Amino acid sequence: FLSHLKQPFTSVWISLGLVIGCISTVFYYETLEFSIITISIVIIGAYFKPFLSVLLGFILGICLVVVHYFMFYDFNHIIKHDKYAYPVEVVIQEVVSSKAPQYIKAKLVKINGQYYSDFTAPSAMLSVNVEQPLRTNDKFEASVNLKKFRSTKNFNVFDNELYAFKQRVFFKGKVLNKELKIKSTLVQSTVENYRSFIKVTYENTTLKWLYYALLTGDKSLMTPSDKQLMQSLGLSHLLAISGLHIGLIFGFGFFITKFVFIQVKFVNNQTLNFSIVYSVVGFVLAFVYVYLSNFLVSATRALIMLGCYLLLYNLQRQPMRWRSILFALVIVLVVNPFNVLNPGLYFSFFAVAVIFLVIKKIPTFNNVFLKMVFALLAIQATLFISLLPLSLYFFNGVSIAGLVINLVAIPFLSFILMPCLILLTAISAVFDISIAIIFIDSGLAFIFACLNKLPPGFGWLNLGFMGGGVIIYVYLTLALFYFAPYKRLIFLPLTILYIDSLLTDKPKWKLHVFDVGHGLMVLIEKDKKGFIYDFGPSYFNRFSRAKSILLPFIEANNITIIHSVVSHLDNDHSGGVMHFIDAGLKFSFNEFHPDGPKKSCIQNELNMVGLKIKSFPTELFGNENDESCVIKVSDEEHSVLLTGDISKNRESQLVNLSDALKSTVLLSPHHGSNTSSSNEFINAVMPQVVIHSSAYKGQWQFPKAEVVERYNKIDALQYSTGVQGQITIEFYKGDTSVISARTQQSYWFIKD
């Protein structure tokens, strides 16, 4: 190793190995893939001595992840018992909801007598039921019922647990005190003072959310409609302080300093390298900008990349772009190797790499303006193509309008909007120029109003979920197209992908039982057509599982909903109906709820692309649970029985009225309550698979042990959404396959 380290480019290979080690450990540790990658690198290193540097970097990457995890992310030992109240001291980081009970994100600086530094202290989401209004930076001590942060787990939708881990939120809990002695911090930090100044300066403008986001990196002033507009226009990247913004601030400082030096004739001194002075001033301004953005991850990442490039350029006297990108990536991972979980990391580094590739290929023009226009077109088109797979993987779609709009938006932001905002903000610190600000704002607001009127087809195009394997094959194709001497090789990855899709057996239809906590929400799909049974709970009449899970899942998988049923009107089954209707899907209730979803379903039988959907007759039992709409969905081979919250009384009625209860899969009645799942009913259904839709360690402790035992007696496979997350069953000819979200999606660092 020591002799090999003296060879040229060793640092590059070690850096490459460290990157591979970090990515492999974060994503694949404790899996077969990690073992294969490790063994492969060791074998190659044994036979090819230059590869030993990669092996060394790979080992360093593994050690870096492990050390970082145990230093900053491992707090499982704190919680000994979920029911125990811990004395804690907290600092409020964010007031999520000021309505009673107040909901805050707080840093736990002391837990059960143990102090944590500001750098290592974990965070928690806390419910606080006090009358005193809480504010950011307030401190208080309280008795808190802490639990490990755990959320629902579903496929192809936003992963709350992974997001919480990236934000270092490890707990959630409830403050038990009815009164708190709050220590308020009256002195604001520099960043807070700056943000307050920006809010006041642009307070009376229509697009204050835009100016505030560009100048601070904080998107809290944006409404959901603002975010949707920016996404549909393909302009969301302009609001995330990243390489473009850091480059603009650096360039602003560089050229302003150069202009000043020329005017005062400092450049006549040939003993000084003034380009270094210009670069230092530009870098300092960029650093101040990142500091005022409160060191956002994307901004910090771009600043590190800029610093590496400037350092290598000035030391080696040549623009070693690839080394600057690699070394910047290494620094980002050394700071926090779990940055590989952030999609922005891939977008930013891919974008910079693509820009470097395109710049090298731009032909020479005599006309400077023509060269700039051609470069802009080439860069924008190449970025669109190269980042398209990432956009499909992370966001399930792409903005068609963005391809054209960015050709104007990026130069406009670079040469007009950002310089104007910087000058207006600086002048506003001394003079009142609100009239000029409002005048400029009115023009921009008119442009945004016009863009908002674009037809839907020109905005965001949803193409559905695309797996990671497909993304890898697509990038292999693009790499071969650019680098391979024989262009015919580009068809090799796509051919392999096509053959694999032909050989892979596809399910005839699927059942999805979503993890919604205590409640029920089911989707059955075949040939991209869907049937919905129940809509999960809603909270405070504002949030629902249908809005956060069901609708995004339908959109991500391009499923067209044909029919829907509400079993009964309990909140845990019907809470999301209104959000579902607001999405334009009210028509889907027509067949089973002709009088609307608030009325009981009627007896009916229909066909949905080969699946028979049948509702059973309902008598009046005097309670909503037993009057739940019971549905059976079947083809020639398999069937699913959906039972709502029926009890043994309704079960007995179903057994007496019908001999068609036998089903492959059963959704256990009433979430696995002991008031249901009688032996008589179980023997009539004889399911091979039973799914209990219940909360993890919920207050009712469903499914009950007695119920689990009854299904064990018939050797049925049992799954609980609270434990396994979303359960998806794929029905094949003569077989079924069960997939659970926590098995497929949980990483080693957030497993139970």
PDB file of C-alpha atoms in Angstrom, residues 507-624:
ATOM      1  CA  PRO A 507     -48.786 -10.438 -12.646  1.00  0.00           C
ATOM      2  CA  LYS A 508     -52.354 -10.670 -13.930  1.00  0.00           C
ATOM      3  CA  TRP A 509     -53.535  -8.208 -11.282  1.00  0.00           C
ATOM      4  CA  LYS A 510     -52.479  -6.699  -7.950  1.00  0.00           C
ATOM      5  CA  LEU A 511     -53.871  -5.960  -4.510  1.00  0.00           C
ATOM      6  CA  HIS A 512     -52.412  -3.021  -2.543  1.00  0.00           C
ATOM      7  CA  VAL A 513     -53.266  -2.667   1.147  1.00  0.00           C
ATOM      8  CA  PHE A 514     -51.763   0.640   2.239  1.00  0.00           C
ATOM      9  CA  ASP A 515     -50.148   1.366   5.579  1.00  0.00           C
ATOM     10  CA  VAL A 516     -52.412   4.110   6.973  1.00  0.00           C
ATOM     11  CA  GLY A 517     -52.063   3.530  10.718  1.00  0.00           C
ATOM     12  CA  HIS A 518     -55.397   2.570  12.273  1.00  0.00           C
ATOM     13  CA  GLY A 519     -57.699   2.449   9.267  1.00  0.00           C
ATOM     14  CA  LEU A 520     -58.163   0.839   5.880  1.00  0.00           C
ATOM     15  CA  MET A 521     -57.339   1.873   2.317  1.00  0.00           C
ATOM     16  CA  VAL A 522     -57.170  -0.653  -0.523  1.00  0.00           C
ATOM     17  CA  LEU A 523     -56.449  -0.442  -4.245  1.00  0.00           C
ATOM     18  CA  ILE A 524     -56.925  -3.310  -6.699  1.00  0.00           C
ATOM     19  CA  GLU A 525     -55.396  -2.766 -10.131  1.00  0.00           C
ATOM     20  CA  LYS A 526     -55.408  -4.613 -13.427  1.00  0.00           C
ATOM     21  CA  ASP A 527     -54.149  -3.329 -16.767  1.00  0.00           C
ATOM     22  CA  LYS A 528     -53.669   0.139 -15.231  1.00  0.00           C
ATOM     23  CA  LYS A 529     -57.348   0.262 -14.197  1.00  0.00           C
ATOM     24  CA  GLY A 530     -58.169   0.583 -10.501  1.00  0.00           C
ATOM     25  CA  PHE A 531     -60.833  -0.186  -7.885  1.00  0.00           C
ATOM     26  CA  ILE A 532     -60.690   1.594  -4.505  1.00  0.00           C
ATOM     27  CA  TYR A 533     -62.068   0.194  -1.261  1.00  0.00           C
ATOM     28  CA  ASP A 534     -62.001   2.697   1.629  1.00  0.00           C
ATOM     29  CA  PHE A 535     -59.937   5.850   2.012  1.00  0.00           C
ATOM     30  CA  GLY A 536     -58.146   5.737   5.358  1.00  0.00           C
ATOM     31  CA  PRO A 537     -58.359   8.306   8.171  1.00  0.00           C
ATOM     32  CA  SER A 538     -58.222  12.105   8.120  1.00  0.00           C
ATOM     33  CA  TYR A 539     -56.824  14.410  10.817  1.00  0.00           C
ATOM     34  CA  PHE A 540     -58.089  17.859  11.907  1.00  0.00           C
ATOM     35  CA  ASN A 541     -60.210  17.993   8.706  1.00  0.00           C
ATOM     36  CA  ARG A 542     -57.028  19.034   6.862  1.00  0.00           C
ATOM     37  CA  PHE A 543     -54.826  15.980   6.331  1.00  0.00           C
ATOM     38  CA  SER A 544     -55.781  12.568   5.055  1.00  0.00           C
ATOM     39  CA  ARG A 545     -54.037   9.383   3.993  1.00  0.00           C
ATOM     40  CA  ALA A 546     -55.912   9.530   0.690  1.00  0.00           C
ATOM     41  CA  LYS A 547     -54.230  12.831  -0.121  1.00  0.00           C
ATOM     42  CA  SER A 548     -50.735  11.920   1.086  1.00  0.00           C
ATOM     43  CA  ILE A 549     -50.623   8.249   0.004  1.00  0.00           C
ATOM     44  CA  LEU A 550     -53.451   7.086  -2.281  1.00  0.00           C
ATOM     45  CA  LEU A 551     -53.544   9.925  -4.814  1.00  0.00           C
ATOM     46  CA  PRO A 552     -49.717  10.148  -5.182  1.00  0.00           C
ATOM     47  CA  PHE A 553     -49.554   6.353  -5.595  1.00  0.00           C
ATOM     48  CA  ILE A 554     -52.227   6.444  -8.318  1.00  0.00           C
ATOM     49  CA  GLU A 555     -50.370   9.239 -10.120  1.00  0.00           C
ATOM     50  CA  ALA A 556     -46.948   7.600  -9.778  1.00  0.00           C
ATOM     51  CA  ASN A 557     -48.237   4.357 -11.308  1.00  0.00           C
ATOM     52  CA  ASN A 558     -50.481   5.952 -13.960  1.00  0.00           C
ATOM     53  CA  ILE A 559     -53.583   4.093 -12.754  1.00  0.00           C
ATOM     54  CA  THR A 560     -57.036   5.125 -13.974  1.00  0.00           C
ATOM     55  CA  ILE A 561     -59.657   4.708 -11.256  1.00  0.00           C
ATOM     56  CA  ILE A 562     -62.877   3.103 -12.522  1.00  0.00           C
ATOM     57  CA  HIS A 563     -64.865   2.182  -9.391  1.00  0.00           C
ATOM     58  CA  SER A 564     -64.771   3.084  -5.688  1.00  0.00           C
ATOM     59  CA  VAL A 565     -66.522   1.910  -2.529  1.00  0.00           C
ATOM     60  CA  VAL A 566     -66.757   3.272   1.019  1.00  0.00           C
ATOM     61  CA  SER A 567     -67.407   0.401   3.418  1.00  0.00           C
ATOM     62  CA  HIS A 568     -68.954   2.693   6.079  1.00  0.00           C
ATOM     63  CA  LEU A 569     -68.590   6.230   7.404  1.00  0.00           C
ATOM     64  CA  ASP A 570     -66.184   5.740  10.330  1.00  0.00           C
ATOM     65  CA  ASN A 571     -63.330   8.236   9.978  1.00  0.00           C
ATOM     66  CA  ASP A 572     -60.645   5.538   9.741  1.00  0.00           C
ATOM     67  CA  HIS A 573     -62.361   4.212   6.600  1.00  0.00           C
ATOM     68  CA  SER A 574     -63.901   7.307   4.983  1.00  0.00           C
ATOM     69  CA  GLY A 575     -61.714  10.184   6.201  1.00  0.00           C
ATOM     70  CA  GLY A 576     -60.086  10.792   2.814  1.00  0.00           C
ATOM     71  CA  VAL A 577     -63.260  10.701   0.690  1.00  0.00           C
ATOM     72  CA  MET A 578     -63.495  14.481   0.266  1.00  0.00           C
ATOM     73  CA  HIS A 579     -59.878  14.802  -0.904  1.00  0.00           C
ATOM     74  CA  PHE A 580     -60.554  11.925  -3.321  1.00  0.00           C
ATOM     75  CA  ILE A 581     -63.645  13.695  -4.667  1.00  0.00           C
ATOM     76  CA  ASP A 582     -61.752  17.006  -4.909  1.00  0.00           C
ATOM     77  CA  ALA A 583     -59.282  15.221  -7.197  1.00  0.00           C
ATOM     78  CA  GLY A 584     -62.134  14.795  -9.712  1.00  0.00           C
ATOM     79  CA  LEU A 585     -62.955  11.144  -8.961  1.00  0.00           C
ATOM     80  CA  LYS A 586     -66.522  11.430  -7.671  1.00  0.00           C
ATOM     81  CA  PHE A 587     -67.838   9.556 -10.727  1.00  0.00           C
ATOM     82  CA  SER A 588     -66.168   6.348  -9.510  1.00  0.00           C
ATOM     83  CA  PHE A 589     -68.855   5.936  -6.796  1.00  0.00           C
ATOM     84  CA  ASN A 590     -71.732   5.777  -9.291  1.00  0.00           C
ATOM     85  CA  GLU A 591     -72.020   1.975  -9.560  1.00  0.00           C
ATOM     86  CA  PHE A 592     -72.003   1.077  -5.852  1.00  0.00           C
ATOM     87  CA  HIS A 593     -73.110   4.405  -4.317  1.00  0.00           C
ATOM     88  CA  PRO A 594     -75.618   5.892  -6.792  1.00  0.00           C
ATOM     89  CA  ASP A 595     -76.859   8.278  -4.078  1.00  0.00           C
ATOM     90  CA  GLY A 596     -73.346   9.354  -3.130  1.00  0.00           C
ATOM     91  CA  PRO A 597     -70.601   7.908  -0.912  1.00  0.00           C
ATOM     92  CA  LYS A 598     -72.385   9.009   2.275  1.00  0.00           C
ATOM     93  CA  LYS A 599     -75.094   6.417   1.572  1.00  0.00           C
ATOM     94  CA  SER A 600     -74.605   2.669   2.005  1.00  0.00           C
ATOM     95  CA  CYS A 601     -73.497   0.708  -1.024  1.00  0.00           C
ATOM     96  CA  ILE A 602     -76.070  -1.231  -3.028  1.00  0.00           C
ATOM     97  CA  GLN A 603     -75.892  -4.884  -4.027  1.00  0.00           C
ATOM     98  CA  ASN A 604     -74.277  -5.002  -7.430  1.00  0.00           C
ATOM     99  CA  GLU A 605     -72.002  -7.070  -9.635  1.00  0.00           C
ATOM    100  CA  LEU A 606     -69.866  -5.778 -12.492  1.00  0.00           C
ATOM    101  CA  ASN A 607     -66.806  -6.501 -14.593  1.00  0.00           C
ATOM    102  CA  MET A 608     -63.619  -4.416 -14.607  1.00  0.00           C
ATOM    103  CA  VAL A 609     -61.217  -5.538 -17.363  1.00  0.00           C
ATOM    104  CA  GLY A 610     -61.808  -9.206 -16.519  1.00  0.00           C
ATOM    105  CA  LEU A 611     -62.147  -8.853 -12.737  1.00  0.00           C
ATOM    106  CA  LYS A 612     -65.551  -9.561 -11.209  1.00  0.00           C
ATOM    107  CA  ILE A 613     -66.467  -7.098  -8.449  1.00  0.00           C
ATOM    108  CA  LYS A 614     -69.422  -8.215  -6.340  1.00  0.00           C
ATOM    109  CA  SER A 615     -71.070  -6.584  -3.316  1.00  0.00           C
ATOM    110  CA  PHE A 616     -73.024  -8.705  -0.840  1.00  0.00           C
ATOM    111  CA  PRO A 617     -76.518  -7.825   0.424  1.00  0.00           C
ATOM    112  CA  THR A 618     -76.700  -5.824   3.643  1.00  0.00           C
ATOM    113  CA  GLU A 619     -79.397  -5.961   6.326  1.00  0.00           C
ATOM    114  CA  LEU A 620     -80.060  -3.309   8.972  1.00  0.00           C
ATOM    115  CA  PHE A 621     -78.066  -4.205  12.090  1.00  0.00           C
ATOM    116  CA  GLY A 622     -78.434  -0.916  13.914  1.00  0.00           C
ATOM    117  CA  ASN A 623     -74.688  -0.126  13.751  1.00  0.00           C
ATOM    118  CA  GLU A 624     -72.410   1.101  10.968  1.00  0.00           C
TER     119      GLU A 624
END
